[in-house]
Amino acid sequence: MTKPPTRIQKRNRAAILTAGLDVFSQYGFRGSTLDQIAVAAGLSKPNLLYYFPSKDAIYTALLERLLETWLAPLQQMNADGDPVTEILDYTHRKLEMSRDYPRESRLFANEIVQGAPHIADHLSGELRVLVDEKAAVIQGWAKAGKIADVDAHHLIFSIWALTQHYADFDVQVRAVLNTDDPFARAGPFLDHAVRSILRR
Amino acid sequence: MTKPPTRIQKRNRAAILTAGLDVFSQYGFRGSTLDQIAVAAGLSKPNLLYYFPSKDAIYTALLERLLETWLAPLQQMNADGDPVTEILDYTHRKLEMSRDYPRESRLFANEIVQGAPHIADHLSGELRVLVDEKAAVIQGWAKAGKIADVDAHHLIFSIWALTQHYADFDVQVRAVLNTDDPFARAGPFLDHAVRSILRR
DNA sequence: GTCTATAGTCTGATAGAC
DNA sequence: GTCTATCAGACTATAGAC
């Protein structure tokens, strides 16, 4: 029988998660310190650990919460819709997430580049199930001749790669382009790219 | 007047750099420890610091050395060659690097995702100059009608994203595919993808 | 060149007053 | 619920013997 959280508890837990997202997404799990998170959350270090039992708990809570947000765009892909439209809309949703939630993208990028020690189970579990399901849908479209005969899994990988690149490698993109809005031209380019890949 | 390195110096410096690549590519700069690197190199920690003055020096030496390796595939792109062939060959070279040098790819990925604190200058310097040069070549091909009228910079980004994804997000790709050789199908898919994007 | 020992600092986490 | 004080361990780096 856990008591319902008070307003102050809600506020502080939210502040910690926001601060954790800021710090962990920039420095990775091991590169981040409780001190940094505490300062960012406006709390003392012991007070931080009053709300979460450990550094790992904050990080895990963040990842778990983000996982559903991260899978949502793919879940929305509708098997009964128009194939090209569905895949393009998915691409657009993913690019929007890179633009609007770059910290979340980098949090996952850090985690996965370093071998996904905290979410390996989720990758071969929920993620794999979802991807297999949607890949089957895409494969069906391909077999029916509605789109080009592409490998559905690698098509999904390519959409991840193309869209997340703009969040995860943001500093590189900006350094090369010297622009303050890389997404302005990324959108039309990705639209052309995905359309081309799907064309029969 | 620095003396030439002895055989033992060469061997140990090389061992340290290899060990550093192993460790830094897996845990990032802050997540790695001198202990890990020393063990991997078969040296004691103080002995490690006899060859390199600091942890930072090992890391920086690795990045500097890798930068040229990393730029080479793009440098090879020949303005006088056949456009589609040149761009496809570049894609193949980049995919080969992801397959044969995944640690190097992840070392850069870690560095850039975390804001490129050690190589920011190189990104807006050498890298930017090279990309601008090659983008101009591609833009020329597009204007001449030899390939589709794509944004050359974003085409280059997309080739980076598509190929590096298989090295940097290797665990995710393997978790979803449950295969021991993701590159087998990645090659043909990327070939189709890039060909399609370039088709007029 | 390589080692043991250790200095000095940082970090995650806890104890206990208020 | 929040704080000060602090512990134990890990970390980078150095000193000095061999």
XYZ file of C-alpha atoms (C1' of nucleotides) in Angstrom:
436
model
C 0.000 0.000 0.000
C 2.128 2.885 -1.210
C 0.799 6.305 -0.389
C -0.030 8.597 -3.305
C 2.749 11.111 -4.030
C 2.279 14.602 -2.679
C 2.554 17.656 -4.888
C 6.060 18.349 -3.690
C 7.104 14.777 -4.387
C 5.729 14.953 -7.897
C 7.471 18.218 -8.528
C 10.842 17.046 -7.253
C 10.732 13.704 -9.000
C 9.900 15.508 -12.229
C 12.719 17.992 -11.667
C 15.174 15.152 -11.094
C 14.112 13.320 -14.223
C 14.419 16.481 -16.298
C 17.840 17.203 -14.824
C 18.868 13.591 -15.365
C 17.815 13.795 -18.993
C 19.907 16.941 -19.442
C 23.004 15.454 -17.872
C 22.847 11.795 -18.910
C 22.090 12.689 -22.535
C 25.180 14.857 -22.662
C 27.710 12.738 -20.771
C 26.336 9.185 -20.792
C 25.747 7.126 -17.672
C 29.278 6.801 -16.342
C 30.292 10.265 -17.476
C 27.515 11.875 -15.433
C 27.693 12.616 -11.713
C 25.036 12.963 -9.039
C 26.467 16.390 -8.299
C 25.709 17.611 -11.797
C 22.177 16.246 -11.642
C 21.584 17.669 -8.171
C 22.684 21.141 -9.259
C 20.545 20.952 -12.392
C 17.548 19.859 -10.329
C 18.116 22.497 -7.656
C 18.457 19.934 -4.879
C 21.175 18.702 -2.572
C 22.810 15.402 -3.368
C 21.366 13.555 -0.353
C 17.941 14.955 -1.131
C 18.275 13.597 -4.645
C 18.907 10.168 -3.182
C 15.862 10.546 -0.981
C 13.696 10.439 -4.104
C 15.687 7.872 -6.035
C 17.686 5.186 -4.256
C 20.677 5.372 -6.604
C 22.182 6.922 -9.702
C 21.233 3.800 -11.590
C 17.597 4.165 -10.515
C 17.342 7.650 -12.022
C 18.889 6.468 -15.259
C 16.725 3.367 -15.510
C 13.559 5.333 -14.724
C 14.424 7.701 -17.571
C 15.054 4.919 -20.057
C 11.891 3.008 -19.170
C 9.768 6.131 -19.460
C 11.318 7.069 -22.772
C 11.001 3.673 -24.351
C 7.269 3.965 -24.962
C 7.627 7.493 -26.307
C 10.299 6.206 -28.613
C 8.283 3.294 -29.972
C 5.058 5.280 -30.465
C 5.815 6.603 -33.973
C 6.333 3.099 -35.330
C 3.285 1.727 -33.505
C 1.133 4.299 -35.270
C 2.015 2.851 -38.680
C -1.269 1.512 -40.025
C -1.363 -1.691 -42.066
C -4.601 -0.589 -43.755
C -3.308 2.808 -44.891
C -1.615 3.742 -48.137
C 1.879 2.180 -48.021
C 3.920 5.134 -49.243
C 1.943 7.579 -47.121
C 2.286 5.424 -44.012
C 6.050 5.038 -44.382
C 6.580 8.712 -45.200
C 4.435 9.788 -42.254
C 6.493 7.538 -40.028
C 9.660 9.140 -41.336
C 8.244 12.582 -40.648
C 7.252 11.654 -37.100
C 10.740 10.313 -36.431
C 12.388 13.440 -37.813
C 10.097 15.568 -35.648
C 11.246 13.613 -32.615
C 14.877 14.281 -33.503
C 14.066 17.952 -33.778
C 11.824 18.269 -30.716
C 13.437 15.698 -28.395
C 17.154 15.651 -29.200
C 18.125 14.928 -25.586
C 15.987 11.810 -25.557
C 17.560 10.698 -28.818
C 21.072 11.220 -27.500
C 20.236 9.428 -24.251
C 19.360 6.325 -26.271
C 22.292 6.831 -28.611
C 24.732 6.924 -25.709
C 23.162 3.842 -24.194
C 23.191 1.804 -27.394
C 26.618 2.866 -28.673
C 28.028 1.703 -25.356
C 26.428 -1.706 -25.739
C 22.978 -1.068 -24.215
C 23.893 -2.558 -20.805
C 20.689 -1.253 -19.202
C 18.143 -2.024 -21.912
C 19.465 -5.070 -23.752
C 16.343 -7.014 -22.710
C 14.021 -4.377 -24.103
C 15.829 -4.424 -27.440
C 15.471 -8.140 -27.996
C 12.008 -8.061 -26.376
C 9.481 -5.290 -26.979
C 11.491 -3.568 -29.691
C 12.101 -6.713 -31.673
C 8.447 -7.784 -31.462
C 7.261 -4.391 -32.675
C 9.781 -4.200 -35.496
C 9.000 -7.743 -36.645
C 5.309 -6.927 -36.697
C 5.714 -3.757 -38.746
C 8.336 -5.331 -40.988
C 5.800 -8.032 -41.841
C 3.336 -5.332 -42.839
C 5.914 -3.635 -45.056
C 6.989 -6.971 -46.533
C 3.322 -7.568 -47.378
C 3.143 -4.257 -49.209
C 6.303 -5.145 -51.095
C 5.063 -8.608 -52.090
C 1.788 -7.068 -53.276
C 3.814 -4.776 -55.521
C 2.659 -1.606 -53.800
C 6.212 -0.504 -53.030
C 9.656 -1.612 -54.217
C 10.795 -5.043 -53.075
C 13.026 -3.866 -50.240
C 14.181 -5.647 -47.098
C 11.688 -4.319 -44.552
C 13.988 -4.568 -41.528
C 16.748 -2.635 -43.212
C 14.241 -0.079 -44.472
C 13.255 0.554 -40.859
C 16.918 0.743 -39.826
C 17.564 3.244 -42.582
C 14.708 5.468 -41.395
C 16.088 5.334 -37.859
C 19.585 6.122 -39.070
C 18.560 8.980 -41.352
C 16.348 10.733 -38.825
C 18.294 10.157 -35.598
C 21.490 11.333 -37.246
C 20.230 14.917 -37.050
C 19.773 14.693 -33.278
C 22.681 12.441 -32.316
C 25.324 14.021 -34.556
C 23.887 17.503 -34.270
C 27.225 19.182 -33.502
C 28.837 17.605 -36.560
C 25.950 18.551 -38.835
C 26.013 22.121 -37.570
C 29.799 22.355 -37.804
C 29.712 21.284 -41.450
C 26.641 23.228 -42.515
C 27.224 26.308 -40.370
C 23.495 26.831 -40.096
C 21.185 27.309 -37.144
C 18.435 25.121 -38.586
C 19.691 21.893 -40.183
C 16.150 20.519 -40.171
C 14.896 23.016 -42.732
C 16.638 21.194 -45.581
C 16.722 17.767 -43.933
C 12.944 17.371 -44.190
C 12.646 17.756 -47.973
C 15.772 15.667 -48.543
C 14.527 12.758 -46.421
C 11.150 12.978 -48.124
C 12.847 12.578 -51.497
C 15.134 9.831 -50.220
C 12.437 7.627 -48.701
C 10.099 8.187 -51.637
C 12.872 7.119 -54.005
C 13.714 3.988 -52.036
C 10.059 2.922 -52.113
C 9.476 3.663 -55.804
C 8.984 0.534 -57.890
C 66.299 16.825 -30.635
C 64.013 13.956 -29.741
C 65.596 10.556 -29.940
C 64.029 8.014 -32.280
C 61.751 5.567 -30.464
C 63.209 2.192 -29.592
C 61.502 -1.044 -30.563
C 60.089 -1.459 -27.079
C 58.744 2.085 -27.119
C 57.039 1.534 -30.419
C 55.527 -1.729 -29.241
C 54.210 -0.284 -25.980
C 52.837 2.865 -27.527
C 51.033 0.754 -30.101
C 49.685 -1.564 -27.398
C 48.395 1.406 -25.426
C 46.651 2.897 -28.437
C 45.018 -0.411 -29.282
C 43.922 -0.876 -25.687
C 42.684 2.707 -25.597
C 40.650 2.132 -28.724
C 39.059 -0.946 -27.168
C 38.160 0.782 -23.942
C 37.310 4.327 -25.065
C 35.108 3.074 -27.925
C 33.091 1.021 -25.484
C 32.746 3.411 -22.547
C 33.468 6.883 -23.893
C 36.128 9.205 -22.484
C 34.823 9.795 -18.981
C 33.447 6.275 -18.672
C 36.867 4.752 -19.299
C 39.590 4.357 -16.667
C 43.345 4.132 -16.885
C 43.098 0.838 -15.015
C 41.021 -0.708 -17.791
C 43.415 0.532 -20.448
C 46.474 -0.590 -18.494
C 45.067 -4.101 -18.081
C 44.113 -4.276 -21.748
C 47.609 -3.119 -22.747
C 49.352 -5.480 -20.336
C 51.109 -2.659 -18.507
C 50.986 -1.143 -15.062
C 49.160 2.124 -14.644
C 52.277 4.217 -13.905
C 54.010 2.623 -16.858
C 51.091 3.666 -19.033
C 51.648 7.248 -17.914
C 55.317 6.949 -18.735
C 54.409 6.672 -22.411
C 51.535 9.136 -22.404
C 51.432 12.056 -19.977
C 47.714 11.746 -19.257
C 44.458 9.967 -20.015
C 43.521 12.885 -22.227
C 46.738 12.491 -24.224
C 45.923 8.870 -25.080
C 42.422 9.809 -26.139
C 43.501 12.785 -28.204
C 46.270 10.781 -29.901
C 43.681 8.190 -30.903
C 41.270 10.747 -32.301
C 43.920 12.606 -34.273
C 45.260 9.382 -35.752
C 41.787 8.198 -36.697
C 40.645 11.399 -38.287
C 42.655 10.885 -41.462
C 41.559 7.262 -41.721
C 38.017 8.422 -41.359
C 38.197 11.099 -44.035
C 40.032 8.950 -46.578
C 36.974 7.310 -48.189
C 35.458 10.689 -49.030
C 38.775 12.098 -50.248
C 38.973 9.283 -52.778
C 35.777 10.429 -54.481
C 36.855 11.486 -57.973
C 35.253 14.465 -59.685
C 36.171 13.060 -63.087
C 34.612 9.638 -62.544
C 31.104 8.466 -63.292
C 28.824 10.174 -60.747
C 26.687 7.208 -59.735
C 29.691 4.899 -59.590
C 31.698 7.360 -57.511
C 28.928 7.882 -54.958
C 28.129 4.167 -54.745
C 31.799 3.293 -54.322
C 32.031 5.845 -51.542
C 29.015 4.257 -49.853
C 30.631 0.829 -50.140
C 33.898 2.074 -48.662
C 32.043 3.622 -45.737
C 30.064 0.434 -45.104
C 33.274 -1.560 -45.198
C 34.727 0.731 -42.557
C 31.708 0.140 -40.341
C 32.196 -3.596 -40.773
C 35.981 -3.689 -40.413
C 36.538 -0.829 -37.962
C 33.490 -0.723 -35.689
C 35.548 0.393 -32.679
C 36.832 3.408 -34.562
C 33.294 4.261 -35.613
C 31.997 4.017 -32.066
C 34.898 6.081 -30.746
C 33.834 8.934 -33.008
C 30.161 8.332 -32.283
C 30.746 8.617 -28.544
C 32.782 11.762 -29.032
C 30.265 13.478 -31.292
C 27.097 12.446 -29.447
C 28.613 13.987 -26.338
C 29.234 17.265 -28.109
C 32.678 16.639 -29.650
C 34.565 18.475 -26.873
C 37.950 17.201 -28.113
C 37.547 17.595 -31.879
C 35.164 20.509 -32.371
C 37.903 22.406 -34.218
C 38.506 19.549 -36.635
C 34.798 19.347 -37.467
C 34.458 22.981 -38.455
C 37.951 22.900 -39.987
C 39.289 19.989 -42.008
C 36.009 18.092 -42.103
C 33.980 21.055 -43.222
C 36.489 21.983 -45.955
C 36.507 18.442 -47.321
C 32.719 18.088 -47.253
C 32.221 21.453 -48.921
C 34.659 20.479 -51.660
C 32.992 17.150 -52.378
C 29.508 18.614 -52.034
C 30.408 21.091 -54.750
C 31.415 18.207 -57.004
C 28.117 16.423 -56.337
C 26.172 19.630 -56.822
C 27.914 19.991 -60.183
C 26.805 16.515 -61.211
C 23.250 17.356 -60.163
C 23.161 20.634 -62.064
C 24.505 18.846 -65.155
C 21.577 16.439 -64.881
C 23.774 13.404 -64.300
C 22.058 12.544 -61.015
C 18.864 13.691 -59.301
C 18.816 17.259 -58.030
C 19.537 16.460 -54.394
C 21.059 18.592 -51.641
C 24.678 17.413 -51.739
C 25.435 18.049 -48.063
C 22.434 16.076 -46.895
C 23.253 13.307 -49.344
C 26.642 12.985 -47.674
C 25.024 13.048 -44.217
C 22.627 10.323 -45.289
C 25.492 8.104 -46.451
C 27.242 8.651 -43.121
C 24.061 7.901 -41.207
C 23.141 4.797 -43.190
C 26.575 3.194 -43.036
C 27.698 4.169 -39.533
C 24.409 2.972 -38.081
C 25.542 -0.627 -38.555
C 28.660 -0.056 -36.465
C 27.382 2.400 -33.870
C 24.032 0.742 -33.193
C 25.341 -2.751 -33.750
C 23.786 -4.224 -30.580
C 20.376 -2.865 -31.507
C 20.604 -4.153 -35.069
C 21.674 -7.582 -33.860
C 19.007 -7.672 -31.138
C 16.279 -6.947 -33.682
C 17.598 -9.129 -36.496
C 18.956 -11.957 -34.361
C 21.635 -12.591 -36.964
C 25.389 -12.897 -36.724
C 26.012 -10.975 -39.939
C 23.852 -7.881 -40.348
C 26.121 -6.672 -43.133
C 25.130 -9.452 -45.501
C 21.776 -7.845 -46.233
C 22.792 -4.282 -45.405
C 25.070 -4.086 -48.452
C 22.447 -4.833 -51.107
C 19.877 -2.679 -49.337
C 22.159 0.357 -49.171
C 23.110 -0.158 -52.793
C 19.439 -0.022 -53.762
C 18.773 2.930 -51.464
C 21.584 5.152 -52.714
C 20.943 4.224 -56.354
C 17.293 5.170 -55.906
C 18.082 8.496 -54.290
C 20.384 9.412 -57.188
C 18.018 8.292 -59.976
C 16.677 11.192 -62.013
C 61.673 1.250 -18.269
C 59.060 -0.744 -14.840
C 57.594 -1.274 -10.447
C 55.251 -0.298 -5.455
C 53.381 3.053 -2.759
C 50.736 6.815 -2.228
C 49.158 11.615 -2.699
C 45.097 14.171 -3.663
C 40.673 14.416 -5.642
C 36.133 12.992 -6.934
C 32.093 10.079 -6.517
C 28.117 7.311 -4.900
C 25.907 6.623 -0.944
C 24.718 6.902 4.276
C 24.090 8.828 9.187
C 21.845 11.684 11.858
C 20.352 16.507 13.307
C 16.505 19.535 12.455
C 11.683 16.412 3.591
C 15.886 18.685 3.680
C 20.088 19.613 5.383
C 25.448 19.142 7.025
C 28.884 16.024 7.694
C 31.182 12.209 6.297
C 32.554 7.469 4.903
C 34.488 4.072 1.680
C 35.934 3.306 -2.644
C 37.569 4.616 -7.169
C 40.078 7.701 -9.872
C 44.131 10.400 -12.147
C 48.546 11.307 -11.486
C 53.200 11.516 -9.076
C 57.360 10.073 -6.167
C 60.963 7.333 -5.770
C 63.187 2.622 -5.461
C 65.174 -0.712 -8.505
